[in-house]
Amino acid sequence: MSTNLVIVESPAKAKTIKKYLGPDFEVLASYGHVRDLIEKEGAVDPERDFEMKYQLIEKNRPKVDAIERAMRKAKALFLATDPDREGEAISWHLAEILRERGVLEGKELRRVRFYEITKNAVRTAIEQSEGLNDNLVSAQQARRALDYLVGFNLSPLLWKKIKPGLSAGRVQSVALRLICEREAEITRFIRLEYWTIEADAAKDKARFPARLVEYRGEQVEADTQKGRFTITAEAQAREAERTIIAAAGGVLTVDSVERKPKRRNPPPPFTTSTLQQESARKLGFTARRTMQTAQRLYESGHITYMRTDSVSLSQDAVIEMRDTIRATFGEKALSDGVNVYKTKSKNAQEAHEAIRPTSAALAPPQAEAEVVDGDQRRLYALIWKRAIACQMAPAVFDTIAVDLVAGNRGAAGTNRHVFRANGQTLLEPGFRAAYHEDHDEDETDVESEDEQRLPALEPGEQVALETLRPEQHFTQPPPRYTEASLVKSLESHGIGRPSTYASIIETLRYRKYVEMLGRAFQPTDIGKIVSKFLVKYFETYVDYGFTAAMEDVLDEISNGEKPWRPELARFWKPFSKLVEHIGKTVTREEVAESREIGRHPEGGKPITVRMGAYGPFVQCGTRNDADKPKFASLMPGQHMDDVTLPDALKLLSLPRTLGHGPDGTPISVGRGQYGPYVKYGAKFASIKEDDPFEVTLVRALEIVAAKIQADHERTILDFPDAGIQVLKGRYGPYITDRKRNARIPKDRDPASVTLEECVALLAVAPERGKGRFGRRGARKPAASVAPPAAAAAAPPAKARAARKAPVKKKSTPRAAGKARRAKE
């Protein structure tokens, strides 16, 4: 019987560690977090010094029960969860649960921390185990409470003022602000025209390019960062071309040659942030995919812990890396001494290491025998190359800059026109033999490392001027954020922590605040409106500096420099008052971003585009008109900012009457919750491919005929007098009366059920799903047995519970919430 119980998060990690410990140790997995805040208001109670109420995560109850049973037999508990705040919190929660169940009394409880899963690291960590770090636990509780108070107060406000199902988060909202502000920059951007003049020169058979840098004795500017340009129109460029050709007489004379070496130092080993950025650039991985893949590599013992801000390396690791470099690339590839890297993050824990392979000797080709997953192989190769490169010699380039004068070398004043040719050759590859670093498209200050060879040139020497090429350019707007550049920006602002970036980005996608244009983020209409609302009314709390300062406070709590409850109180008091004030004083109309785009040509009514509870739409008329306004949702891919009056009139043209069928049934075309449709009588047929604005009566009748045929083919039994059918569905045959759907027992032939059996089965079946507000959708496809889209899009349980969020008043947050809802 094992006398020691070791707890880790994942079964994969447990399996690896079990190999390194003897029979006296049993290793079990908690499968992540075991407790979380209760899913209703009052989970964090500001009136009771921020008391936090937890509950066991139901899906992990069997795992906790198994740990309890094992603990009853063991003498010591070793909590070996991840060595960060999250891991410390998991260990603390598990210890609290086991104490409550009375299985820790008289038994030893130890906290184990290791940063790589190797035999030596695990055994050493067991020997050097200590107690739980209360400061880390406090920091995690503070972070969780803070996120709860922000989300469970701002989210219901967004539901009330904008539309249901939205969310706001302490860091998520700041990331959204970054994306929206970049989009606004792009929208405001005015492109500028400028011209450059390139020369194609040749010496013997060697041709090389040169760019005009001096014209008529003055510097030629083409600075896209500062917007300074000498030549801004084609007429200027053509005049310069003629002037230079006349002065050159077909030759360029070498005026000066400047040669100097350039050294490029290797980059430091990966942190969490730089790994996410580089894997996005090189491998096309999302932040989540990177972290999930890195997690598996860590748990299998191939890399060190992947959540780290540090770039430091252990002495043993450096020695092994340098031995590997010597054996693989030769002595010359080694740096002169050990390359030591200092962490820039002021709150990084230097006791942690950078991300590196646990064995430098296991090069990517050899690792393929152990790492079978393709993603893991590619990420391991990236980590190995970067780690090895950090201890290699700099890359050395020979750079040369040659100035060439049009015509004679002695030309001066307005007769002097100078071209510059730049060359670069790699003398010593150094670390580039192992690793090439990529850069973002907006890193304009990064010099090219591509080789460009020039022929041997000496001052006074003449070369042939073969052609002049005036080239037109336009300045470009700032690029949209990619995952790599967004992570970099968040880190540079000190917002959030690299380990949370993946979940932040996923939340923005899940809430449909952003959409992807290739690999770049573009904010959606709802994302822009949410961001504008938060920036306008909660500017302090989505301010970059404020959010970064809160991260500093959390780090100070984790270092034991500050108690967590007073810091929460300092945040909560002004925040809760502001939430209450905005809830009372700001109307939905102020937030909806309504924009008048013109007047209807027939009635003169105003046409506006705005955000509603079901998304963006155009509206003809106002609620003060005698007749009701007409509404039309935007088409997929349309954006509020881009909608014009013709666009709106087209949208408002539906529903459109087409005529009648052969039997006199009225036929029309429209758009509904499930997309465009043809309506014939009281029935509907979905339009799959046709443009609803262009569908003719003839085509509509074809769509109706196809629908009737499909319904006939899927009808097994029909009891028209009772309004009941037995139909073939996506998940098998079922019974429906259009109000309820009932499954047919597997042992029954669907064609043999009787009307009485159908009635009995429908009587006990649940009513078909309704919309979030209890209102049945206007149109449901007859074949559908799944819940309607509105129900499918309903917020998760935690978000639904958030509708009863605490808002500060004289009484408890619960009472305040009830009072507010009663007033509303």
XYZ file of C-alpha atoms in Angstrom, residues 259-779:
521
model
C 32.084 49.332 -45.343
C 31.478 48.124 -41.791
C 30.625 44.889 -39.989
C 27.215 44.407 -38.383
C 26.576 41.996 -35.544
C 23.181 40.486 -34.829
C 22.908 38.950 -31.382
C 20.798 35.851 -30.782
C 17.344 36.334 -29.252
C 16.702 35.161 -25.674
C 14.971 31.836 -25.005
C 11.181 31.789 -25.057
C 8.827 33.163 -22.436
C 5.115 32.367 -22.620
C 4.448 35.574 -24.536
C 7.270 35.268 -27.070
C 6.437 31.611 -27.651
C 2.838 32.541 -28.484
C 4.001 35.307 -30.812
C 6.599 33.273 -32.665
C 4.458 30.160 -33.033
C 1.719 32.367 -34.507
C 4.181 33.793 -37.048
C 6.110 30.651 -37.935
C 3.573 27.867 -37.382
C 0.250 29.679 -37.757
C -0.862 28.485 -34.301
C -3.431 30.369 -32.250
C -2.447 31.253 -28.698
C -4.714 28.496 -27.375
C -3.269 25.892 -29.733
C 0.241 26.911 -28.712
C -0.499 26.601 -24.995
C -2.337 23.299 -25.339
C 0.516 21.835 -27.367
C 3.134 23.194 -24.950
C 1.158 21.739 -22.031
C 1.371 18.265 -23.559
C 5.100 18.641 -24.203
C 5.607 19.702 -20.581
C 3.523 16.850 -19.189
C 5.428 14.315 -21.270
C 8.704 15.638 -19.878
C 10.071 17.228 -23.054
C 10.075 20.946 -22.133
C 10.174 23.021 -18.963
C 7.077 24.724 -17.533
C 5.424 26.795 -20.252
C 3.920 29.602 -18.145
C 6.828 31.878 -17.352
C 7.928 35.501 -17.706
C 11.580 34.650 -17.172
C 14.394 34.360 -19.729
C 16.926 32.972 -17.261
C 18.405 29.486 -17.604
C 19.848 27.099 -15.040
C 23.607 26.552 -15.044
C 23.199 22.849 -15.815
C 20.930 23.632 -18.773
C 23.442 26.124 -20.207
C 26.291 23.610 -19.924
C 24.258 20.963 -21.753
C 23.211 23.438 -24.457
C 26.797 24.501 -25.099
C 27.912 20.871 -25.311
C 25.154 20.240 -27.858
C 26.164 23.314 -29.899
C 29.794 22.181 -29.904
C 28.830 18.716 -31.099
C 26.248 19.874 -33.675
C 27.568 23.144 -35.096
C 31.225 23.182 -34.065
C 33.282 25.197 -31.593
C 33.134 28.317 -33.739
C 29.354 28.526 -33.386
C 29.595 28.989 -29.584
C 29.419 32.462 -28.078
C 32.682 33.616 -26.477
C 31.165 33.301 -23.021
C 27.849 32.275 -21.542
C 25.071 34.515 -22.888
C 23.149 35.786 -19.871
C 19.691 37.243 -20.431
C 17.886 39.566 -18.042
C 14.130 39.503 -17.757
C 12.443 42.782 -18.698
C 9.198 42.049 -16.844
C 9.489 43.741 -13.470
C 7.322 41.121 -11.780
C 8.914 38.041 -13.336
C 10.100 35.346 -10.955
C 13.736 34.664 -11.711
C 13.494 31.325 -9.887
C 11.506 30.183 -12.921
C 13.353 29.323 -16.090
C 12.624 30.258 -19.667
C 10.914 27.639 -21.829
C 13.543 25.180 -23.028
C 13.906 21.480 -23.826
C 14.548 19.388 -20.741
C 17.335 17.688 -22.682
C 19.258 19.827 -25.174
C 20.804 16.647 -26.573
C 17.373 15.567 -27.842
C 17.425 17.398 -31.163
C 14.194 17.568 -33.239
C 15.105 14.633 -35.540
C 15.766 12.395 -32.522
C 12.638 13.688 -30.749
C 10.415 12.396 -33.548
C 10.718 8.882 -32.138
C 9.213 10.064 -28.824
C 6.895 12.856 -29.987
C 4.382 11.419 -32.426
C 1.906 14.325 -32.597
C 2.592 16.699 -35.511
C 1.834 19.905 -33.584
C 4.063 18.809 -30.723
C 6.925 17.987 -33.092
C 6.754 21.387 -34.760
C 6.521 23.314 -31.487
C 9.285 21.273 -29.879
C 11.549 22.004 -32.859
C 10.814 25.735 -32.494
C 11.586 25.691 -28.747
C 14.738 23.615 -29.199
C 16.131 25.845 -31.962
C 15.456 29.050 -30.023
C 16.983 27.669 -26.820
C 20.086 26.375 -28.599
C 20.477 29.635 -30.547
C 20.530 31.717 -27.366
C 23.981 30.317 -26.475
C 25.459 30.664 -29.938
C 27.686 33.370 -31.414
C 26.240 36.500 -33.042
C 25.652 36.506 -36.785
C 28.200 38.792 -38.469
C 27.420 40.653 -41.686
C 29.656 42.728 -43.913
C 27.634 45.792 -44.908
C 28.527 48.267 -47.612
C 26.939 51.582 -48.593
C 27.963 53.111 -51.931
C 26.989 56.654 -52.995
C 26.904 57.207 -56.757
C 26.662 60.635 -58.405
C 24.812 61.120 -61.676
C 27.466 62.100 -64.211
C 30.692 63.599 -62.951
C 31.829 63.151 -59.365
C 32.489 66.880 -58.962
C 28.869 67.963 -59.610
C 27.621 70.314 -56.905
C 24.592 72.373 -55.885
C 21.490 71.943 -57.999
C 23.477 69.796 -60.432
C 24.207 67.127 -57.800
C 21.996 64.021 -57.839
C 23.075 61.080 -55.637
C 21.964 57.441 -55.585
C 22.749 54.971 -52.800
C 23.293 51.241 -53.189
C 23.370 49.012 -50.129
C 24.935 45.598 -49.962
C 25.167 42.972 -47.271
C 26.893 39.608 -47.080
C 26.866 37.084 -44.276
C 30.381 36.457 -42.945
C 29.607 34.265 -39.920
C 26.159 32.671 -39.553
C 26.501 32.240 -35.781
C 23.090 31.519 -34.234
C 21.400 31.737 -37.652
C 22.711 28.250 -38.346
C 20.062 27.099 -35.869
C 17.353 29.742 -35.837
C 15.859 32.604 -37.867
C 13.680 35.091 -35.988
C 10.496 36.388 -37.631
C 9.030 39.873 -37.207
C 5.608 41.502 -37.378
C 4.598 43.361 -40.506
C 4.330 46.589 -38.480
C 7.912 46.368 -37.166
C 9.240 48.842 -39.720
C 12.443 49.510 -37.780
C 13.719 45.949 -38.245
C 16.576 45.822 -40.744
C 16.546 43.220 -43.482
C 19.000 40.374 -43.087
C 18.717 39.174 -46.677
C 21.982 39.114 -48.592
C 22.449 41.734 -51.308
C 25.811 41.526 -53.007
C 27.464 44.468 -54.779
C 30.392 44.277 -57.200
C 33.749 45.598 -56.013
C 33.581 49.393 -56.304
C 36.113 52.159 -55.667
C 35.680 55.951 -55.392
C 35.963 57.653 -58.783
C 34.983 54.520 -60.687
C 32.178 54.823 -63.212
C 29.358 52.332 -63.761
C 26.672 52.224 -66.414
C 23.247 53.738 -65.693
C 20.978 51.305 -67.507
C 17.506 52.510 -66.499
C 15.698 54.918 -64.194
C 12.440 53.723 -62.664
C 10.123 56.292 -61.060
C 7.792 54.252 -58.815
C 4.497 55.345 -57.316
C 3.685 54.442 -53.700
C 0.933 55.133 -51.199
C 1.241 55.208 -47.435
C -0.478 52.281 -45.727
C -2.769 52.356 -42.689
C -1.546 50.634 -39.549
C -2.123 46.867 -39.835
C -4.893 45.187 -37.891
C -3.812 43.172 -34.897
C -2.949 39.537 -35.377
C -2.737 37.168 -32.420
C 1.030 37.687 -32.331
C 0.902 41.490 -32.416
C -2.034 41.637 -29.962
C -0.161 39.476 -27.459
C 2.888 41.686 -27.907
C 0.838 44.844 -27.350
C -0.901 43.465 -24.256
C 2.442 42.501 -22.784
C 4.044 45.861 -23.613
C 1.168 47.643 -21.843
C 1.511 45.321 -18.838
C -2.087 44.142 -19.296
C -3.020 40.679 -18.056
C -0.518 37.865 -17.923
C 0.761 35.805 -20.859
C -0.851 32.677 -19.434
C -4.291 34.362 -19.755
C -3.922 35.742 -23.290
C -5.236 32.609 -24.992
C -8.481 32.628 -22.974
C -8.914 36.391 -23.521
C -8.654 35.986 -27.290
C -11.031 33.014 -27.285
C -13.608 35.008 -25.294
C -13.506 37.865 -27.801
C -14.192 35.351 -30.566
C -16.879 33.471 -28.622
C -18.807 36.664 -27.846
C -18.515 37.639 -31.522
C -16.813 40.892 -30.598
C -14.226 40.221 -33.307
C -14.058 38.312 -36.550
C -11.046 37.111 -38.481
C -9.894 38.621 -41.753
C -7.271 36.057 -42.628
C -5.134 36.073 -39.475
C -6.117 39.593 -38.396
C -8.787 40.747 -35.948
C -11.588 43.028 -37.132
C -14.089 44.233 -34.528
C -17.735 43.453 -35.259
C -20.516 46.004 -34.904
C -21.406 44.704 -31.465
C -17.736 44.691 -30.459
C -17.392 48.364 -31.433
C -20.543 49.373 -29.554
C -19.529 47.486 -26.403
C -16.071 49.058 -26.509
C -17.455 52.573 -27.072
C -19.878 52.129 -24.189
C -17.161 50.984 -21.803
C -14.669 53.651 -22.893
C -17.283 56.409 -22.611
C -18.833 55.459 -19.275
C -16.138 53.323 -17.604
C -13.030 54.954 -19.010
C -10.987 54.490 -15.836
C -11.605 50.756 -15.751
C -10.650 50.094 -19.372
C -7.685 52.458 -19.235
C -4.414 50.775 -20.167
C -2.524 52.302 -17.258
C -5.202 51.420 -14.698
C -5.388 47.791 -15.847
C -1.600 47.483 -15.765
C -1.535 49.033 -12.280
C -4.044 46.411 -11.088
C -1.713 43.690 -12.363
C 1.087 45.289 -10.349
C -1.116 45.236 -7.245
C -1.871 41.535 -7.774
C 1.858 40.873 -8.101
C 2.483 42.783 -4.876
C -0.128 40.630 -3.160
C 1.566 37.471 -4.460
C 4.874 38.755 -3.061
C 3.307 39.340 0.361
C 3.699 43.125 0.103
C -0.025 43.946 0.357
C -3.130 42.294 1.871
C -5.742 41.492 -0.749
C -9.022 42.544 0.879
C -8.175 46.255 1.357
C -7.084 46.427 -2.273
C -10.403 44.958 -3.419
C -12.285 47.455 -1.243
C -10.328 50.313 -2.806
C -11.451 49.124 -6.230
C -15.026 48.157 -5.382
C -16.367 51.293 -3.716
C -16.044 53.746 -6.638
C -16.732 51.029 -9.220
C -20.036 49.915 -7.679
C -21.252 53.515 -7.382
C -20.465 54.128 -11.042
C -22.286 50.961 -12.152
C -25.381 52.048 -10.231
C -25.201 55.607 -11.619
C -24.833 54.494 -15.243
C -27.646 51.988 -14.828
C -30.001 54.783 -13.774
C -28.938 57.653 -16.027
C -27.916 56.196 -19.411
C -30.684 55.167 -21.799
C -30.602 52.378 -24.342
C -31.024 54.928 -27.149
C -27.822 56.713 -26.084
C -25.861 53.504 -26.456
C -27.416 52.034 -29.607
C -25.202 54.075 -31.988
C -28.225 55.049 -34.083
C -27.205 56.738 -37.352
C -29.594 58.355 -39.830
C -28.540 57.471 -43.359
C -31.279 59.246 -45.337
C -35.010 59.497 -46.037
C -37.306 57.035 -47.746
C -37.944 58.293 -51.309
C -41.672 57.530 -51.112
C -42.829 58.651 -47.681
C -39.912 60.773 -46.559
C -39.544 58.856 -43.311
C -36.084 58.776 -41.740
C -34.060 55.621 -42.244
C -31.594 54.737 -39.518
C -29.172 51.930 -38.784
C -28.681 50.883 -35.175
C -28.002 48.001 -32.806
C -30.902 46.089 -31.327
C -31.474 43.177 -28.977
C -31.106 40.744 -31.894
C -28.237 42.487 -33.668
C -27.791 45.397 -36.096
C -30.762 46.467 -38.231
C -32.132 49.288 -40.368
C -35.345 51.065 -39.422
C -37.761 53.137 -41.499
C -39.743 55.603 -39.400
C -39.834 56.208 -35.660
C -41.855 54.840 -32.791
C -43.690 58.191 -32.625
C -45.202 57.699 -36.094
C -48.874 56.809 -36.451
C -47.982 53.524 -38.130
C -45.337 51.176 -36.766
C -41.745 51.494 -38.033
C -40.444 48.871 -40.446
C -37.309 46.910 -39.538
C -34.803 44.751 -41.425
C -31.729 42.993 -40.070
C -28.409 43.482 -41.823
C -27.222 40.709 -44.108
C -24.289 38.526 -43.003
C -21.063 40.373 -43.723
C -22.678 43.837 -43.634
C -21.406 46.350 -41.083
C -23.299 49.257 -39.566
C -20.630 51.789 -40.511
C -20.791 50.778 -44.183
C -24.582 50.694 -44.726
C -25.780 53.300 -47.250
C -29.290 54.470 -48.122
C -29.500 52.157 -51.185
C -28.382 49.254 -48.982
C -31.098 50.059 -46.451
C -33.832 50.412 -49.071
C -32.874 47.029 -50.473
C -33.054 45.429 -47.023
C -36.427 47.050 -46.339
C -37.847 45.754 -49.645
C -38.523 42.406 -47.965
C -40.953 40.784 -47.483
C -41.790 41.053 -51.187
C -45.008 39.702 -52.744
C -44.323 37.721 -55.908
C -47.829 36.609 -56.927
C -49.851 33.403 -56.620
C -49.301 29.735 -57.225
C -51.373 27.664 -59.682
C -53.877 26.936 -56.906
C -54.182 30.605 -55.946
C -51.870 30.352 -52.902
C -50.143 33.715 -52.270
C -46.357 33.547 -52.732
C -43.895 35.971 -51.135
C -40.221 36.084 -50.233
C -38.748 37.346 -46.956
C -36.015 36.956 -44.359
C -36.406 35.494 -40.903
C -34.515 34.079 -37.948
C -33.179 31.215 -40.058
C -32.382 33.217 -43.184
C -34.272 33.967 -46.431
C -37.399 31.993 -47.295
C -40.300 31.653 -49.703
C -43.701 31.776 -48.009
C -46.570 29.902 -49.654
C -49.799 30.206 -47.712
C -48.903 29.537 -44.090
C -45.823 27.429 -44.919
C -42.179 28.300 -45.512
C -39.390 27.002 -47.736
C -35.823 28.048 -47.015
C -33.836 29.734 -49.789
C -30.454 28.044 -49.831
C -28.491 29.609 -52.685
C -30.608 32.218 -54.473
C -30.502 35.937 -53.738
C -33.845 36.700 -51.983
C -33.869 40.180 -53.529
C -33.726 38.709 -57.050
C -35.948 35.602 -56.740
C -38.757 35.536 -59.330
C -42.167 33.896 -59.031
C -41.066 31.079 -61.339
C -37.995 30.350 -59.206
C -40.025 30.627 -56.000
C -42.468 27.997 -57.257
C -39.523 25.700 -58.004
C -38.241 26.153 -54.443
C -41.726 25.431 -53.058
C -42.072 22.308 -55.209
C -38.695 21.024 -53.989
C -39.738 21.681 -50.381
C -43.047 19.830 -50.806
C -41.207 16.877 -52.382
C -38.649 16.814 -49.549
C -41.421 16.933 -46.935
C -43.202 14.085 -48.681
C -40.045 11.979 -48.720
C -39.403 12.556 -45.028
C -42.978 11.888 -43.938
C -43.389 8.374 -42.548
C -46.942 8.775 -41.200
C -49.407 11.660 -41.315
C -52.450 12.146 -39.085
C -53.787 15.395 -40.574
C -56.935 15.608 -38.455
C -54.829 15.458 -35.289
C -52.059 17.656 -36.702
C -49.486 14.949 -35.912
C -46.760 13.526 -38.152
C -44.071 10.883 -37.892
C -41.017 12.245 -39.716
C -37.473 11.297 -40.649
C -35.088 13.612 -38.819
C -31.386 14.287 -38.657
C -31.080 12.086 -35.572
C -33.632 9.463 -36.567
C -37.428 9.228 -36.824
C -39.549 11.311 -34.434
C -43.133 12.376 -33.731
C -44.206 16.031 -33.869
C -47.312 18.150 -33.512
C -45.277 21.354 -34.158
C -45.364 22.087 -30.424
C -43.517 19.054 -29.107
C -41.107 16.513 -30.538
C -41.086 12.953 -29.194
C -38.593 10.179 -29.814
C -39.832 6.830 -31.064
C -38.681 3.833 -28.970
C -35.795 2.035 -30.659
C -37.648 -1.290 -30.635
C -40.601 0.133 -32.611
C -41.000 0.362 -36.352
C -41.793 4.066 -37.000
C -44.285 3.138 -39.696
C -46.301 1.015 -37.269
C -47.004 3.482 -34.453
C -50.631 4.367 -33.925
C -52.213 7.765 -33.388
C -52.907 6.844 -29.751
C -49.238 5.983 -29.184
C -48.189 9.257 -30.795
C -50.499 11.248 -28.528
C -49.182 9.406 -25.455
C -45.516 9.992 -26.377
C -46.127 13.686 -27.142
C -47.898 14.153 -23.810
C -44.721 13.399 -21.870
C -42.335 15.151 -24.274
C -40.984 18.604 -23.375
C -42.313 21.602 -25.233
C -40.169 22.656 -28.162
C -37.573 25.299 -27.244
C -38.519 28.917 -27.051
C -36.494 32.078 -27.544
C -34.624 33.599 -24.618
C -37.568 35.849 -23.785
C -40.221 33.124 -23.966
C -41.337 34.162 -27.452
C -41.423 31.464 -30.078
C -39.492 32.181 -33.265
C -41.504 33.554 -36.158
C -40.579 30.655 -38.398
